[in-house]
Each structure stands twice: as C-alpha cells, then as structure tokens.
C-alpha cells in the first residue's frame, strides 16, 4: 500500500505540536513539530506481539521508586490515546499522602473480605491465597477517573453512550500500561475497591467517575503467563471462541 | 534492571501455549510453546511512540477487502489483552449480512440526527459537515460486546465494579486498534448508536452488553493529527493537565 506522506508542518501549523518520539525514547519528553509517516516492519510487529504477550497485571513489586520524569513521560504517551469526540476525559491522581494510601488499602481489605465471603468454600480457600494487590509495596500509585463534566469535545459521540467517557479513560490506562512494560515497569490494576469511597478518599470533583486504581513499580519478576493462570485460578480461552458471525 | 529469565517450558507445561510472535509477524498465527524474556530497546520504544502518534479514528475507507486471515490474526492479538479476573469477556460479532448492516447504518443516522438537533446552531452547522462513520464503505464491520454472564474468572475483581467487564472489552478493542494500525489497517469506533437497538439487530444473547461498533479497512490516508482537530472541532490538551496530586 501507499499513502501520501505530507509533512504536518506544512499542513497543520495551527495544530498542537506533535510528540517527538526520538526524545521519548531517550527518557525525555519534548514536543516539537517534526514527523513523517512511519512504516512498521516485521521486526516491530514481532516485538509488539511480544509486548502484548509479556504485559502482566503485577501485584508483586520491588520497593525502589520510579526515576524522576518517568510518570510524566508515561502520561504523555497515555495522552495520545483515542477518546470519544477528542474529549480526553482521563484524570490521573498521583496518590502520595500516606493517610490516603492507608485509606485505600483499608477499603481494599474490606472489599476483598466481602468478596471472599461470597465465594463457595473451595473457591474461597483458593481466593484467600491469591495476592490481589500491591498496595502495600507499590512506590507509585494512581487513581484514575473520567471527567463526566468535561466540555472538551462538545459532547460529540457520547449522547447515546455516555459510558464512552469512562471507556476513553480505560484506553488511556491501557496505553500507560503498555508504555510502562516497555520500560520494564510493572502495573497492577486494583478493582476490588468501592468507587464512592475512593472518590472521597482522593477528594476529587463530584463529576469525576472512578475507573481504576493503579499500582506501579518495578516487578519482582516478569512472566508471559498471567498470575491467575499460574496459580490455577483460571485459564485463558482460545481466541477463536471470541468471534461470532451475523 | 535484571529479571530472572526462566523458560516457561520448564515451569508451565500445564499452560495454554504461548503466542509465537515470529509467526504473527509473518501474517500467520500459530500457537506454540516457545518464548524467552524480551527486552525492548530504544528503537522499539521510538516506534511504539510513533504507533501511538499515528493511530487514528478512521472514517474514510478504501473499498477493498481485508486479506483472508487478517481478522483472525487481529483477534488473536486482542485476546492477549488484560481482562478482569482473566474473564476475557469481549465478544466480537463480525457483521456480514447486508440487511443487518443497513439496520446499523439506519440506527446511526437516526442517532446522529438526534445529536445534531441537540446542538447550538453554530456547532450544529459544523457538526453536520463532519464525517462521523465509515459505515457505508468499511469492508469489515465488528460489533463488540462484553459478556456480563461469563463465568470465566469466577467473578474475581468485579464484585464492587461490575463495569470492569465492559472495561475489559474496551481494552481488547484498543489492542486490536493498535495491531490493525501496524498493518496499515484503519479502524473507526462508532458510538453514535443505540445500544439496545444494535443488540437486537445483531441478535446477541441478552447478557451481552454493547460496547462498540468498529469499522475496519484500508484508510484513504494516514495522519498524525486527529480528524476532529484537523477539522477544527476540538484541539488536544496538554498532557500535564491530566495529572493532579493528592
């Protein structure tokens, strides 16, 4: 295939500057106007596949902090994610205050105990042995919200499906997740939390809807098999079973 | 950083086979047990950034079909996406029946007219000029649902946040989106649809929750600026504004 490759410099002088990927690859995030149409070769394709295979939901972290600028760089990459009507509703809340972190951990423990009590006894024993969050260890913790009240995008695309605001935030989380894994940083998504409680603990505006709580840090180990599969909780299904025809 | 690199062959003989990325990169999807811990270098990092920069929501497609096996390959990659409790709730519905496609298009036109009528007059004029779907041209069309009734994962992680089932499907869409762009295939997410109507049109089980309708095909052109920005509907905000601290 061929595509026209026109420098955006000529066409889009009114636009926001484009992310310069050279700089990103050197651990530094700058924005300049400079780009050309990339081609993705077989080698890149293979490595992207490896990235998907080796991305894990990490719950076992080493204690050392992430380097300065790491989070800013990851969020810049996440900001390139698609969003409904270009609304960019994702809001990241960096949680540093020890009291807030303790409150999140406490909420997790309550919700986790409640989930445990709802399981059948054989599953409950197994569940109790799983490590389901890295909240005690993870050096970097992020609440993720979707701003339902944002005017950015003028409501385009979300009239019949307002939940696309949350979906946009979810995609930003996924981008950040992949970008982190490339840098050998692990990410764990904690969903065993009460959304209303976490919104209070993190003191966010009323119209921000809670999407995820993320633990980030260097993982104790890397793997190409999900921990829930390694622990025998569940196995993956074949991709073929995900598709039907109409 | 160093990580222990142990062959999964020794550890995980009980596991599902791992996706072989060599094969994927050669347009062929096989599953074999064979992997080693990958390292992602600066060059890969740069290219991944370029992929994020050049991924677009495409509404203008060329008419030629996607090659055989393309969709299966993209769905295999999407199946590697994270999902709550390893539940893999995403369900892709390949829509081939012309009558169903017409019904989706009709529903889009009704919802779009409704959205138009809700806008102020200056915005409405602009809105009416935007091309918001490729439903007439896109050779490949996929309904995407989340199976709320799936027992896979035994409910882990979704008791307090059942919407993580939909979020898992959303992430699978995003993975498919990136994988498509690598192959120079465009994807457009249509959300100006009535979820209940689409579920009826596509005749899916009652517990499948509608997440997205995707148009896929070769784009008329590639770009590093969102069409809504090029058309002056909305501009991107700076990434810094997405982060707050607590």
Tab-separated table of C-alpha atoms in Angstrom:
chain	number	residue	atom	x	y	z
A	1	UNK	CA	0.000	0.000	0.000
A	2	UNK	CA	0.950	3.601	-0.474
A	3	UNK	CA	-0.141	6.585	1.466
A	4	UNK	CA	0.571	10.177	0.778
A	5	UNK	CA	3.202	11.354	3.184
A	6	UNK	CA	2.950	15.062	3.740
A	7	UNK	CA	4.826	16.851	6.455
A	8	UNK	CA	2.359	18.110	9.043
A	9	UNK	CA	4.490	21.218	9.304
A	10	UNK	CA	3.053	22.485	6.058
A	11	UNK	CA	-0.495	21.466	6.664
A	12	UNK	CA	-1.158	21.961	10.317
A	13	UNK	CA	0.678	24.984	11.537
A	14	UNK	CA	-2.292	25.714	13.761
A	15	UNK	CA	-2.073	22.316	15.473
A	16	UNK	CA	-0.585	21.340	18.761
A	17	UNK	CA	2.957	20.196	18.269
A	18	UNK	CA	3.482	16.508	17.642
A	19	UNK	CA	5.149	14.257	20.123
A	20	UNK	CA	8.757	13.739	19.178
A	21	UNK	CA	9.395	10.060	19.532
A	22	UNK	CA	13.179	10.279	19.428
A	23	UNK	CA	13.128	12.287	22.577
A	24	UNK	CA	10.681	9.895	24.236
A	25	UNK	CA	12.962	7.022	23.503
A	26	UNK	CA	15.734	8.825	25.326
A	27	UNK	CA	13.774	9.144	28.548
A	28	UNK	CA	12.966	12.756	27.837
A	29	UNK	CA	9.630	14.073	26.740
A	30	UNK	CA	9.703	17.060	24.433
A	31	UNK	CA	7.106	18.248	21.988
A	32	UNK	CA	8.276	19.585	18.679
A	33	UNK	CA	6.821	19.882	15.224
A	34	UNK	CA	8.593	17.198	13.283
A	35	UNK	CA	7.222	13.951	11.890
A	36	UNK	CA	6.988	11.714	8.887
A	37	UNK	CA	4.815	8.755	8.105
A	38	UNK	CA	6.285	5.717	9.812
A	39	UNK	CA	6.270	2.187	8.423
A	40	UNK	CA	6.092	-0.712	10.828
A	41	UNK	CA	8.181	-3.621	9.692
A	42	UNK	CA	8.071	-7.321	10.565
A	43	UNK	CA	10.573	-6.849	13.350
A	44	UNK	CA	8.459	-4.197	15.040
A	45	UNK	CA	5.386	-6.345	14.596
A	46	UNK	CA	7.086	-9.229	16.317
A	47	UNK	CA	8.212	-7.057	19.199
A	48	UNK	CA	4.754	-5.538	19.632
A	49	UNK	CA	3.377	-9.048	19.854
A	50	UNK	CA	5.989	-9.846	22.496
A	51	UNK	CA	4.964	-6.755	24.407
A	52	UNK	CA	1.359	-7.956	24.459
A	53	UNK	CA	2.460	-11.436	25.496
A	54	UNK	CA	4.700	-10.185	28.320
A	55	UNK	CA	2.460	-7.440	29.714
A	56	UNK	CA	1.223	-8.584	33.115
A	57	UNK	CA	-1.075	-7.411	35.881
A	58	UNK	CA	1.616	-7.044	38.521
A	59	UNK	CA	0.979	-7.442	42.233
A	60	UNK	CA	4.497	-8.127	43.491
A	61	UNK	CA	6.708	-5.069	43.401
A	62	UNK	CA	10.219	-4.219	44.410
A	63	UNK	CA	10.435	-1.215	46.702
A	64	UNK	CA	12.592	1.216	44.750
A	65	UNK	CA	10.967	4.327	43.366
A	66	UNK	CA	10.498	5.107	39.723
A	67	UNK	CA	13.017	7.592	38.351
A	68	UNK	CA	12.089	11.251	38.107
A	69	UNK	CA	10.129	12.141	34.973
A	70	UNK	CA	9.017	8.566	34.412
A	71	UNK	CA	5.410	9.221	35.325
A	72	UNK	CA	5.247	12.404	33.262
A	73	UNK	CA	6.577	10.512	30.268
A	74	UNK	CA	4.078	7.687	30.684
A	75	UNK	CA	1.198	10.136	30.999
A	76	UNK	CA	2.319	11.982	27.873
A	77	UNK	CA	2.148	8.730	25.967
A	78	UNK	CA	-1.237	7.927	27.528
A	79	UNK	CA	-2.497	11.334	26.380
A	80	UNK	CA	-2.118	10.135	22.780
A	81	UNK	CA	-4.886	7.567	23.352
A	82	UNK	CA	-8.142	7.802	21.464
A	83	UNK	CA	-11.036	9.414	23.326
A	84	UNK	CA	-14.655	9.941	22.415
A	85	UNK	CA	-15.027	13.185	20.469
A	86	UNK	CA	-11.428	14.086	21.391
A	87	UNK	CA	-12.714	14.743	24.908
A	88	UNK	CA	-9.610	13.404	26.726
A	89	UNK	CA	-11.590	12.806	29.925
A	90	UNK	CA	-8.972	10.756	31.764
A	91	UNK	CA	-7.691	12.251	35.022
A	92	UNK	CA	-4.745	10.705	36.829
A	93	UNK	CA	-4.478	11.289	40.561
A	94	UNK	CA	-1.000	10.638	41.924
A	95	UNK	CA	-1.548	9.422	45.477
A	96	UNK	CA	1.398	10.328	47.703
A	97	UNK	CA	-0.206	11.167	51.037
A	98	UNK	CA	0.362	8.231	53.435
A	99	UNK	CA	-3.022	8.673	55.113
A	100	UNK	CA	-4.845	8.475	51.786
A	101	UNK	CA	-2.827	5.414	50.812
A	102	UNK	CA	-3.751	3.740	54.091
A	103	UNK	CA	-7.410	4.527	53.481
A	104	UNK	CA	-7.266	2.984	50.008
A	105	UNK	CA	-5.600	-0.127	51.426
A	106	UNK	CA	-8.230	-0.368	54.131
A	107	UNK	CA	-11.018	-0.074	51.596
A	108	UNK	CA	-9.394	-2.796	49.513
A	109	UNK	CA	-9.189	-5.094	52.531
A	110	UNK	CA	-12.844	-4.565	53.354
A	111	UNK	CA	-13.995	-5.150	49.783
A	112	UNK	CA	-11.710	-8.158	49.464
A	113	UNK	CA	-13.071	-9.723	52.655
A	114	UNK	CA	-16.569	-9.165	51.335
A	115	UNK	CA	-15.702	-10.823	48.010
A	116	UNK	CA	-14.155	-13.741	49.865
A	117	UNK	CA	-17.264	-14.289	51.943
A	118	UNK	CA	-19.395	-14.527	48.804
A	119	UNK	CA	-17.446	-17.458	47.346
A	120	UNK	CA	-18.116	-21.143	47.710
A	121	UNK	CA	-15.802	-22.774	50.254
A	122	UNK	CA	-13.423	-24.455	47.786
A	123	UNK	CA	-13.034	-21.278	45.749
A	124	UNK	CA	-12.731	-19.210	48.928
A	125	UNK	CA	-9.687	-21.171	50.084
A	126	UNK	CA	-8.038	-20.618	46.747
A	127	UNK	CA	-9.064	-16.949	46.641
A	128	UNK	CA	-7.607	-16.299	50.089
A	129	UNK	CA	-4.204	-17.493	48.867
A	130	UNK	CA	-4.099	-15.114	45.889
A	131	UNK	CA	-2.240	-11.832	46.092
A	132	UNK	CA	-4.664	-9.372	44.565
A	133	UNK	CA	-2.978	-6.038	45.046
A	134	UNK	CA	0.421	-4.465	45.522
A	135	UNK	CA	-0.968	-1.609	47.607
A	136	UNK	CA	1.484	-2.123	50.467
A	137	UNK	CA	4.604	-2.067	48.313
A	138	UNK	CA	3.987	-0.194	45.063
A	139	UNK	CA	6.059	3.007	45.118
A	140	UNK	CA	3.783	4.816	42.662
A	141	UNK	CA	0.002	4.772	42.975
A	142	UNK	CA	-2.506	6.408	40.669
A	143	UNK	CA	-6.221	6.837	40.963
A	144	UNK	CA	-7.794	7.063	37.518
A	145	UNK	CA	-11.025	8.918	36.880
A	146	UNK	CA	-13.114	10.018	33.920
A	147	UNK	CA	-14.374	13.590	33.955
A	148	UNK	CA	-18.036	13.257	33.007
A	149	UNK	CA	-18.438	17.026	33.100
A	150	UNK	CA	-15.730	17.883	30.611
A	151	UNK	CA	-16.824	20.163	27.811
A	152	UNK	CA	-13.875	19.165	25.681
A	153	UNK	CA	-15.215	17.551	22.514
A	154	UNK	CA	-18.590	19.322	22.870
A	155	UNK	CA	-20.309	16.049	23.715
A	156	UNK	CA	-19.595	14.534	20.312
A	157	UNK	CA	-20.152	10.781	20.202
A	158	UNK	CA	-21.389	10.323	23.738
A	159	UNK	CA	-25.070	11.180	23.622
A	160	UNK	CA	-26.392	7.634	23.294
A	161	UNK	CA	-23.421	6.069	25.098
A	162	UNK	CA	-22.234	8.368	27.906
A	163	UNK	CA	-20.141	5.459	29.204
A	164	UNK	CA	-17.710	6.152	26.363
A	165	UNK	CA	-16.255	8.779	28.695
A	166	UNK	CA	-15.161	6.015	31.063
A	167	UNK	CA	-14.116	3.860	28.113
A	168	UNK	CA	-11.800	6.647	26.966
A	169	UNK	CA	-10.140	6.706	30.365
A	170	UNK	CA	-9.776	2.912	30.241
A	171	UNK	CA	-7.918	3.137	26.943
A	172	UNK	CA	-5.554	5.716	28.419
A	173	UNK	CA	-4.837	3.258	31.237
A	174	UNK	CA	-4.054	0.565	28.694
A	175	UNK	CA	-1.668	2.825	26.788
A	176	UNK	CA	0.102	3.718	30.013
A	177	UNK	CA	0.270	0.009	30.874
A	178	UNK	CA	1.981	-0.900	27.612
A	179	UNK	CA	4.341	2.069	27.800
A	180	UNK	CA	5.289	1.083	31.339
A	181	UNK	CA	6.013	-2.522	30.367
A	182	UNK	CA	8.321	-1.354	27.608
A	183	UNK	CA	10.379	0.333	30.325
A	184	UNK	CA	10.206	-2.814	32.491
A	185	UNK	CA	7.847	-1.100	34.891
A	186	UNK	CA	5.012	-3.222	36.193
A	187	UNK	CA	1.419	-2.068	36.571
A	188	UNK	CA	-1.350	-3.663	38.576
A	189	UNK	CA	-5.000	-2.636	38.228
A	190	UNK	CA	-6.872	-2.817	41.529
A	191	UNK	CA	-10.652	-3.019	41.073
A	192	UNK	CA	-11.572	-4.533	44.449
A	193	UNK	CA	-12.477	-1.118	45.810
A	194	UNK	CA	-15.626	0.865	46.431
A	195	UNK	CA	-15.747	3.638	43.811
A	196	UNK	CA	-17.628	6.088	46.030
A	197	UNK	CA	-15.256	5.575	48.938
A	198	UNK	CA	-12.181	6.051	46.783
A	199	UNK	CA	-13.592	9.230	45.295
A	200	UNK	CA	-13.997	10.590	48.831
A	201	UNK	CA	-10.554	9.431	49.953
A	202	UNK	CA	-8.908	11.076	46.949
A	203	UNK	CA	-11.053	14.203	47.238
A	204	UNK	CA	-11.891	14.548	43.562
A	205	UNK	CA	-14.626	16.650	41.946
A	206	UNK	CA	-18.119	15.227	42.061
A	207	UNK	CA	-18.354	14.584	38.342
A	208	UNK	CA	-15.211	12.517	38.173
A	209	UNK	CA	-16.154	8.893	37.847
A	210	UNK	CA	-13.772	6.339	39.366
A	211	UNK	CA	-12.304	3.986	36.766
A	212	UNK	CA	-9.238	2.297	38.231
A	213	UNK	CA	-6.585	2.345	40.910
A	214	UNK	CA	-3.129	1.564	39.575
A	215	UNK	CA	-0.022	0.343	41.345
A	216	UNK	CA	3.240	0.993	39.516
A	217	UNK	CA	6.789	-0.046	40.256
A	218	UNK	CA	9.463	-2.491	39.248
A	219	UNK	CA	8.101	-6.026	39.309
A	220	UNK	CA	9.758	-8.771	41.326
A	221	UNK	CA	9.724	-10.864	38.174
A	222	UNK	CA	8.452	-10.828	34.631
A	223	UNK	CA	6.376	-13.545	33.048
A	224	UNK	CA	4.457	-14.417	29.913
A	225	UNK	CA	1.672	-16.200	31.782
A	226	UNK	CA	-0.927	-14.358	33.867
A	227	UNK	CA	-0.521	-14.934	37.593
A	228	UNK	CA	-4.125	-16.156	37.853
A	229	UNK	CA	-3.277	-18.853	35.288
A	230	UNK	CA	-0.027	-19.794	37.022
A	231	UNK	CA	-1.902	-20.102	40.301
A	232	UNK	CA	-4.559	-22.271	38.705
A	233	UNK	CA	-7.432	-19.871	39.303
A	234	UNK	CA	-8.429	-19.643	35.635
A	235	UNK	CA	-7.028	-20.463	32.222
A	236	UNK	CA	-7.209	-18.470	29.032
A	237	UNK	CA	-9.660	-19.410	26.335
A	238	UNK	CA	-8.821	-19.782	22.669
A	239	UNK	CA	-9.153	-16.593	20.656
A	240	UNK	CA	-11.401	-18.319	18.125
A	241	UNK	CA	-14.157	-18.533	20.723
A	242	UNK	CA	-14.328	-14.746	20.963
A	243	UNK	CA	-15.729	-14.335	17.434
A	244	UNK	CA	-19.228	-14.975	16.116
A	245	UNK	CA	-20.739	-14.090	12.735
A	246	UNK	CA	-24.002	-12.416	11.819
B	1	UNK	CA	17.460	-3.773	35.874
B	2	UNK	CA	17.699	-7.513	35.860
B	3	UNK	CA	14.970	-10.050	35.879
B	4	UNK	CA	15.260	-13.765	36.173
B	5	UNK	CA	14.625	-15.223	32.778
B	6	UNK	CA	13.314	-18.743	33.042
B	7	UNK	CA	11.898	-20.608	30.103
B	8	UNK	CA	8.176	-21.111	30.593
B	9	UNK	CA	8.605	-24.505	29.004
B	10	UNK	CA	10.022	-25.829	32.240
B	11	UNK	CA	7.589	-24.119	34.538
B	12	UNK	CA	4.286	-24.095	32.815
B	13	UNK	CA	3.777	-27.285	30.955
B	14	UNK	CA	0.148	-27.197	32.027
B	15	UNK	CA	-0.446	-23.783	30.466
B	16	UNK	CA	-2.035	-22.805	27.232
B	17	UNK	CA	0.612	-22.460	24.590
B	18	UNK	CA	2.132	-19.045	24.158
B	19	UNK	CA	1.563	-16.969	21.104
B	20	UNK	CA	4.543	-17.287	18.811
B	21	UNK	CA	5.352	-13.815	17.683
B	22	UNK	CA	7.588	-14.825	14.802
B	23	UNK	CA	4.631	-16.444	13.163
B	24	UNK	CA	2.415	-13.441	13.825
B	25	UNK	CA	4.903	-11.196	12.152
B	26	UNK	CA	4.700	-13.343	9.064
B	27	UNK	CA	0.941	-12.922	8.705
B	28	UNK	CA	0.316	-16.338	10.135
B	29	UNK	CA	-0.981	-17.072	13.593
B	30	UNK	CA	0.277	-20.227	15.217
B	31	UNK	CA	0.456	-21.087	18.870
B	32	UNK	CA	3.469	-22.949	20.118
B	33	UNK	CA	5.296	-23.240	23.407
B	34	UNK	CA	8.414	-21.211	22.838
B	35	UNK	CA	9.413	-17.928	24.411
B	36	UNK	CA	12.106	-16.002	26.159
B	37	UNK	CA	12.072	-12.760	28.031
B	38	UNK	CA	12.173	-9.911	25.522
B	39	UNK	CA	13.969	-6.620	26.011
B	40	UNK	CA	12.556	-3.524	24.390
B	41	UNK	CA	15.259	-1.217	23.125
B	42	UNK	CA	15.253	2.484	22.296
B	43	UNK	CA	14.379	1.798	18.703
B	44	UNK	CA	11.281	-0.174	19.637
B	45	UNK	CA	10.310	2.492	22.115
B	46	UNK	CA	10.520	5.123	19.435
B	47	UNK	CA	8.435	3.084	17.039
B	48	UNK	CA	5.796	2.351	19.666
B	49	UNK	CA	5.540	6.070	20.259
B	50	UNK	CA	5.115	6.588	16.529
B	51	UNK	CA	2.375	3.982	16.509
B	52	UNK	CA	0.511	5.890	19.215
B	53	UNK	CA	1.027	9.164	17.354
B	54	UNK	CA	-0.182	7.778	14.016
B	55	UNK	CA	-3.131	5.705	15.239
B	56	UNK	CA	-6.309	7.413	14.061
B	57	UNK	CA	-10.060	7.013	14.344
B	58	UNK	CA	-10.698	6.389	10.656
B	59	UNK	CA	-13.938	7.274	8.894
B	60	UNK	CA	-12.763	7.355	5.277
B	61	UNK	CA	-12.034	3.923	3.889
B	62	UNK	CA	-10.990	2.495	0.583
B	63	UNK	CA	-13.282	-0.239	-0.652
B	64	UNK	CA	-11.006	-3.249	-0.949
B	65	UNK	CA	-11.480	-6.095	1.493
B	66	UNK	CA	-9.004	-7.132	4.137
B	67	UNK	CA	-6.966	-10.202	3.214
B	68	UNK	CA	-8.046	-13.608	4.465
B	69	UNK	CA	-6.870	-14.388	7.995
B	70	UNK	CA	-6.345	-10.731	8.843
B	71	UNK	CA	-9.263	-10.550	11.236
B	72	UNK	CA	-8.370	-13.830	12.930
B	73	UNK	CA	-4.845	-12.562	13.466
B	74	UNK	CA	-6.043	-9.247	14.932
B	75	UNK	CA	-8.437	-11.028	17.261
B	76	UNK	CA	-5.700	-13.370	18.446
B	77	UNK	CA	-3.625	-10.363	19.386
B	78	UNK	CA	-6.646	-8.736	21.049
B	79	UNK	CA	-7.152	-11.908	23.082
B	80	UNK	CA	-3.839	-11.190	24.823
B	81	UNK	CA	-5.359	-8.087	26.410
B	82	UNK	CA	-5.783	-7.840	30.152
B	83	UNK	CA	-9.242	-8.636	31.484
B	84	UNK	CA	-10.709	-8.515	34.967
B	85	UNK	CA	-10.017	-11.796	36.766
B	86	UNK	CA	-8.882	-13.316	33.445
B	87	UNK	CA	-12.543	-13.321	32.413
B	88	UNK	CA	-11.922	-12.467	28.729
B	89	UNK	CA	-15.477	-11.162	28.322
B	90	UNK	CA	-15.018	-9.500	24.928
B	91	UNK	CA	-17.174	-10.884	22.112
B	92	UNK	CA	-16.603	-9.801	18.531
B	93	UNK	CA	-19.525	-10.040	16.134
B	94	UNK	CA	-18.474	-9.966	12.502
B	95	UNK	CA	-21.361	-8.314	10.673
B	96	UNK	CA	-21.625	-9.557	7.088
B	97	UNK	CA	-25.352	-9.714	6.441
B	98	UNK	CA	-26.335	-6.714	4.269
B	99	UNK	CA	-29.694	-6.300	5.975
B	100	UNK	CA	-28.080	-6.088	9.383
B	101	UNK	CA	-25.518	-3.612	8.068
B	102	UNK	CA	-28.306	-1.456	6.678
B	103	UNK	CA	-30.088	-1.552	10.020
B	104	UNK	CA	-26.939	-0.427	11.831
B	105	UNK	CA	-26.484	2.406	9.347
B	106	UNK	CA	-30.092	3.457	9.764
B	107	UNK	CA	-29.746	3.478	13.534
B	108	UNK	CA	-26.596	5.599	13.219
B	109	UNK	CA	-28.406	8.096	11.018
B	110	UNK	CA	-31.283	8.403	13.462
B	111	UNK	CA	-28.979	8.841	16.459
B	112	UNK	CA	-26.824	11.277	14.541
B	113	UNK	CA	-29.802	13.392	13.545
B	114	UNK	CA	-30.880	13.429	17.166
B	115	UNK	CA	-27.414	14.519	18.292
B	116	UNK	CA	-27.409	17.256	15.660
B	117	UNK	CA	-30.735	18.618	16.812
B	118	UNK	CA	-29.415	18.961	20.371
B	119	UNK	CA	-26.554	21.282	19.403
B	120	UNK	CA	-26.475	25.058	19.336
B	121	UNK	CA	-26.826	26.427	15.811
B	122	UNK	CA	-23.160	27.320	15.245
B	123	UNK	CA	-21.963	23.958	16.487
B	124	UNK	CA	-24.729	22.196	14.542
B	125	UNK	CA	-23.501	23.611	11.238
B	126	UNK	CA	-20.017	22.402	11.977
B	127	UNK	CA	-21.265	19.019	13.235
B	128	UNK	CA	-23.294	18.447	10.078
B	129	UNK	CA	-20.124	18.780	7.984
B	130	UNK	CA	-18.191	16.160	9.935
B	131	UNK	CA	-17.942	12.607	8.683
B	132	UNK	CA	-18.629	10.539	11.773
B	133	UNK	CA	-18.718	6.996	10.477
B	134	UNK	CA	-17.458	4.832	7.664
B	135	UNK	CA	-20.488	2.534	7.802
B	136	UNK	CA	-21.243	2.820	4.081
B	137	UNK	CA	-17.750	1.920	2.914
B	138	UNK	CA	-15.914	-0.102	5.535
B	139	UNK	CA	-15.409	-3.640	4.207
B	140	UNK	CA	-15.130	-5.187	7.668
B	141	UNK	CA	-17.535	-4.339	10.473
B	142	UNK	CA	-17.485	-5.670	14.014
B	143	UNK	CA	-19.942	-5.317	16.828
B	144	UNK	CA	-18.158	-5.562	20.172
B	145	UNK	CA	-19.877	-6.772	23.303
B	146	UNK	CA	-18.963	-7.728	26.850
B	147	UNK	CA	-20.436	-10.945	28.191
B	148	UNK	CA	-21.719	-9.981	31.622
B	149	UNK	CA	-22.794	-13.563	32.278
B	150	UNK	CA	-19.428	-15.191	31.696
B	151	UNK	CA	-18.300	-17.473	34.476
B	152	UNK	CA	-14.718	-17.318	33.317
B	153	UNK	CA	-12.641	-15.800	36.113
B	154	UNK	CA	-15.225	-16.803	38.765
B	155	UNK	CA	-16.227	-13.191	39.288
B	156	UNK	CA	-12.814	-12.198	40.610
B	157	UNK	CA	-12.282	-8.444	40.734
B	158	UNK	CA	-15.705	-7.394	39.540
B	159	UNK	CA	-17.899	-7.501	42.625
B	160	UNK	CA	-17.669	-3.811	43.515
B	161	UNK	CA	-17.082	-2.711	39.911
B	162	UNK	CA	-19.095	-4.882	37.513
B	163	UNK	CA	-18.328	-2.351	34.776
B	164	UNK	CA	-14.812	-3.799	34.633
B	165	UNK	CA	-16.368	-6.415	32.334
B	166	UNK	CA	-17.053	-3.702	29.767
B	167	UNK	CA	-13.686	-2.112	30.505
B	168	UNK	CA	-12.006	-5.409	29.638
B	169	UNK	CA	-13.761	-5.459	26.278
B	170	UNK	CA	-12.684	-1.859	25.683
B	171	UNK	CA	-9.046	-2.786	26.214
B	172	UNK	CA	-9.384	-5.617	23.715
B	173	UNK	CA	-10.712	-3.084	21.202
B	174	UNK	CA	-7.707	-0.876	21.831
B	175	UNK	CA	-5.277	-3.750	21.323
B	176	UNK	CA	-6.989	-4.648	18.066
B	177	UNK	CA	-6.829	-0.992	17.047
B	178	UNK	CA	-3.071	-0.783	17.555
B	179	UNK	CA	-2.467	-4.135	15.869
B	180	UNK	CA	-4.526	-3.002	12.886
B	181	UNK	CA	-2.614	0.263	12.540
B	182	UNK	CA	0.668	-1.622	12.481
B	183	UNK	CA	-0.640	-3.406	9.383
B	184	UNK	CA	-1.830	-0.091	7.902
B	185	UNK	CA	-5.435	-1.035	8.506
B	186	UNK	CA	-7.664	1.742	9.751
B	187	UNK	CA	-10.254	1.383	12.495
B	188	UNK	CA	-13.130	3.693	13.327
B	189	UNK	CA	-15.147	3.386	16.541
B	190	UNK	CA	-18.820	4.295	16.016
B	191	UNK	CA	-20.588	5.209	19.256
B	192	UNK	CA	-23.480	7.210	17.813
B	193	UNK	CA	-25.768	4.194	18.075
B	194	UNK	CA	-28.484	2.964	20.386
B	195	UNK	CA	-27.024	0.027	22.336
B	196	UNK	CA	-30.358	-1.746	22.752
B	197	UNK	CA	-31.206	-1.445	19.070
B	198	UNK	CA	-27.821	-2.746	17.979
B	199	UNK	CA	-28.096	-5.707	20.315
B	200	UNK	CA	-31.405	-6.584	18.656
B	201	UNK	CA	-30.089	-6.045	15.137
B	202	UNK	CA	-27.098	-8.284	15.797
B	203	UNK	CA	-29.188	-10.871	17.645
B	204	UNK	CA	-26.824	-11.410	20.543
B	205	UNK	CA	-27.538	-13.074	23.904
B	206	UNK	CA	-29.340	-10.959	26.443
B	207	UNK	CA	-26.409	-10.669	28.805
B	208	UNK	CA	-24.037	-9.304	26.205
B	209	UNK	CA	-23.588	-5.616	26.793
B	210	UNK	CA	-22.912	-3.462	23.714
B	211	UNK	CA	-19.528	-1.725	23.882
B	212	UNK	CA	-18.588	-0.562	20.378
B	213	UNK	CA	-19.208	-0.873	16.682
B	214	UNK	CA	-15.993	-0.933	14.666
B	215	UNK	CA	-15.368	-0.198	11.014
B	216	UNK	CA	-12.173	-1.672	9.590
B	217	UNK	CA	-10.498	-1.306	6.229
B	218	UNK	CA	-7.661	0.444	4.463
B	219	UNK	CA	-7.780	4.172	5.143
B	220	UNK	CA	-7.873	6.710	2.333
B	221	UNK	CA	-4.979	8.432	4.051
B	222	UNK	CA	-2.912	8.291	7.184
B	223	UNK	CA	-2.292	11.198	9.506
B	224	UNK	CA	-0.742	12.107	12.811
B	225	UNK	CA	-3.448	14.608	13.724
B	226	UNK	CA	-6.978	13.553	14.726
B	227	UNK	CA	-9.577	14.417	12.102
B	228	UNK	CA	-11.616	16.348	14.687
B	229	UNK	CA	-8.546	18.541	15.273
B	230	UNK	CA	-7.862	18.974	11.554
B	231	UNK	CA	-11.480	19.988	11.045
B	232	UNK	CA	-11.303	22.487	13.892
B	233	UNK	CA	-13.921	20.774	16.059
B	234	UNK	CA	-11.632	20.388	19.057
B	235	UNK	CA	-7.947	20.560	19.928
B	236	UNK	CA	-5.920	18.340	22.189
B	237	UNK	CA	-4.994	19.482	25.641
B	238	UNK	CA	-1.538	19.295	27.166
B	239	UNK	CA	-0.787	16.039	28.948
B	240	UNK	CA	0.292	17.928	32.079
B	241	UNK	CA	-3.306	18.944	32.674
B	242	UNK	CA	-4.356	15.309	33.062
B	243	UNK	CA	-2.450	14.835	36.330
B	244	UNK	CA	-3.287	16.035	39.825
B	245	UNK	CA	-1.667	15.129	43.154
B	246	UNK	CA	-3.137	14.087	46.460
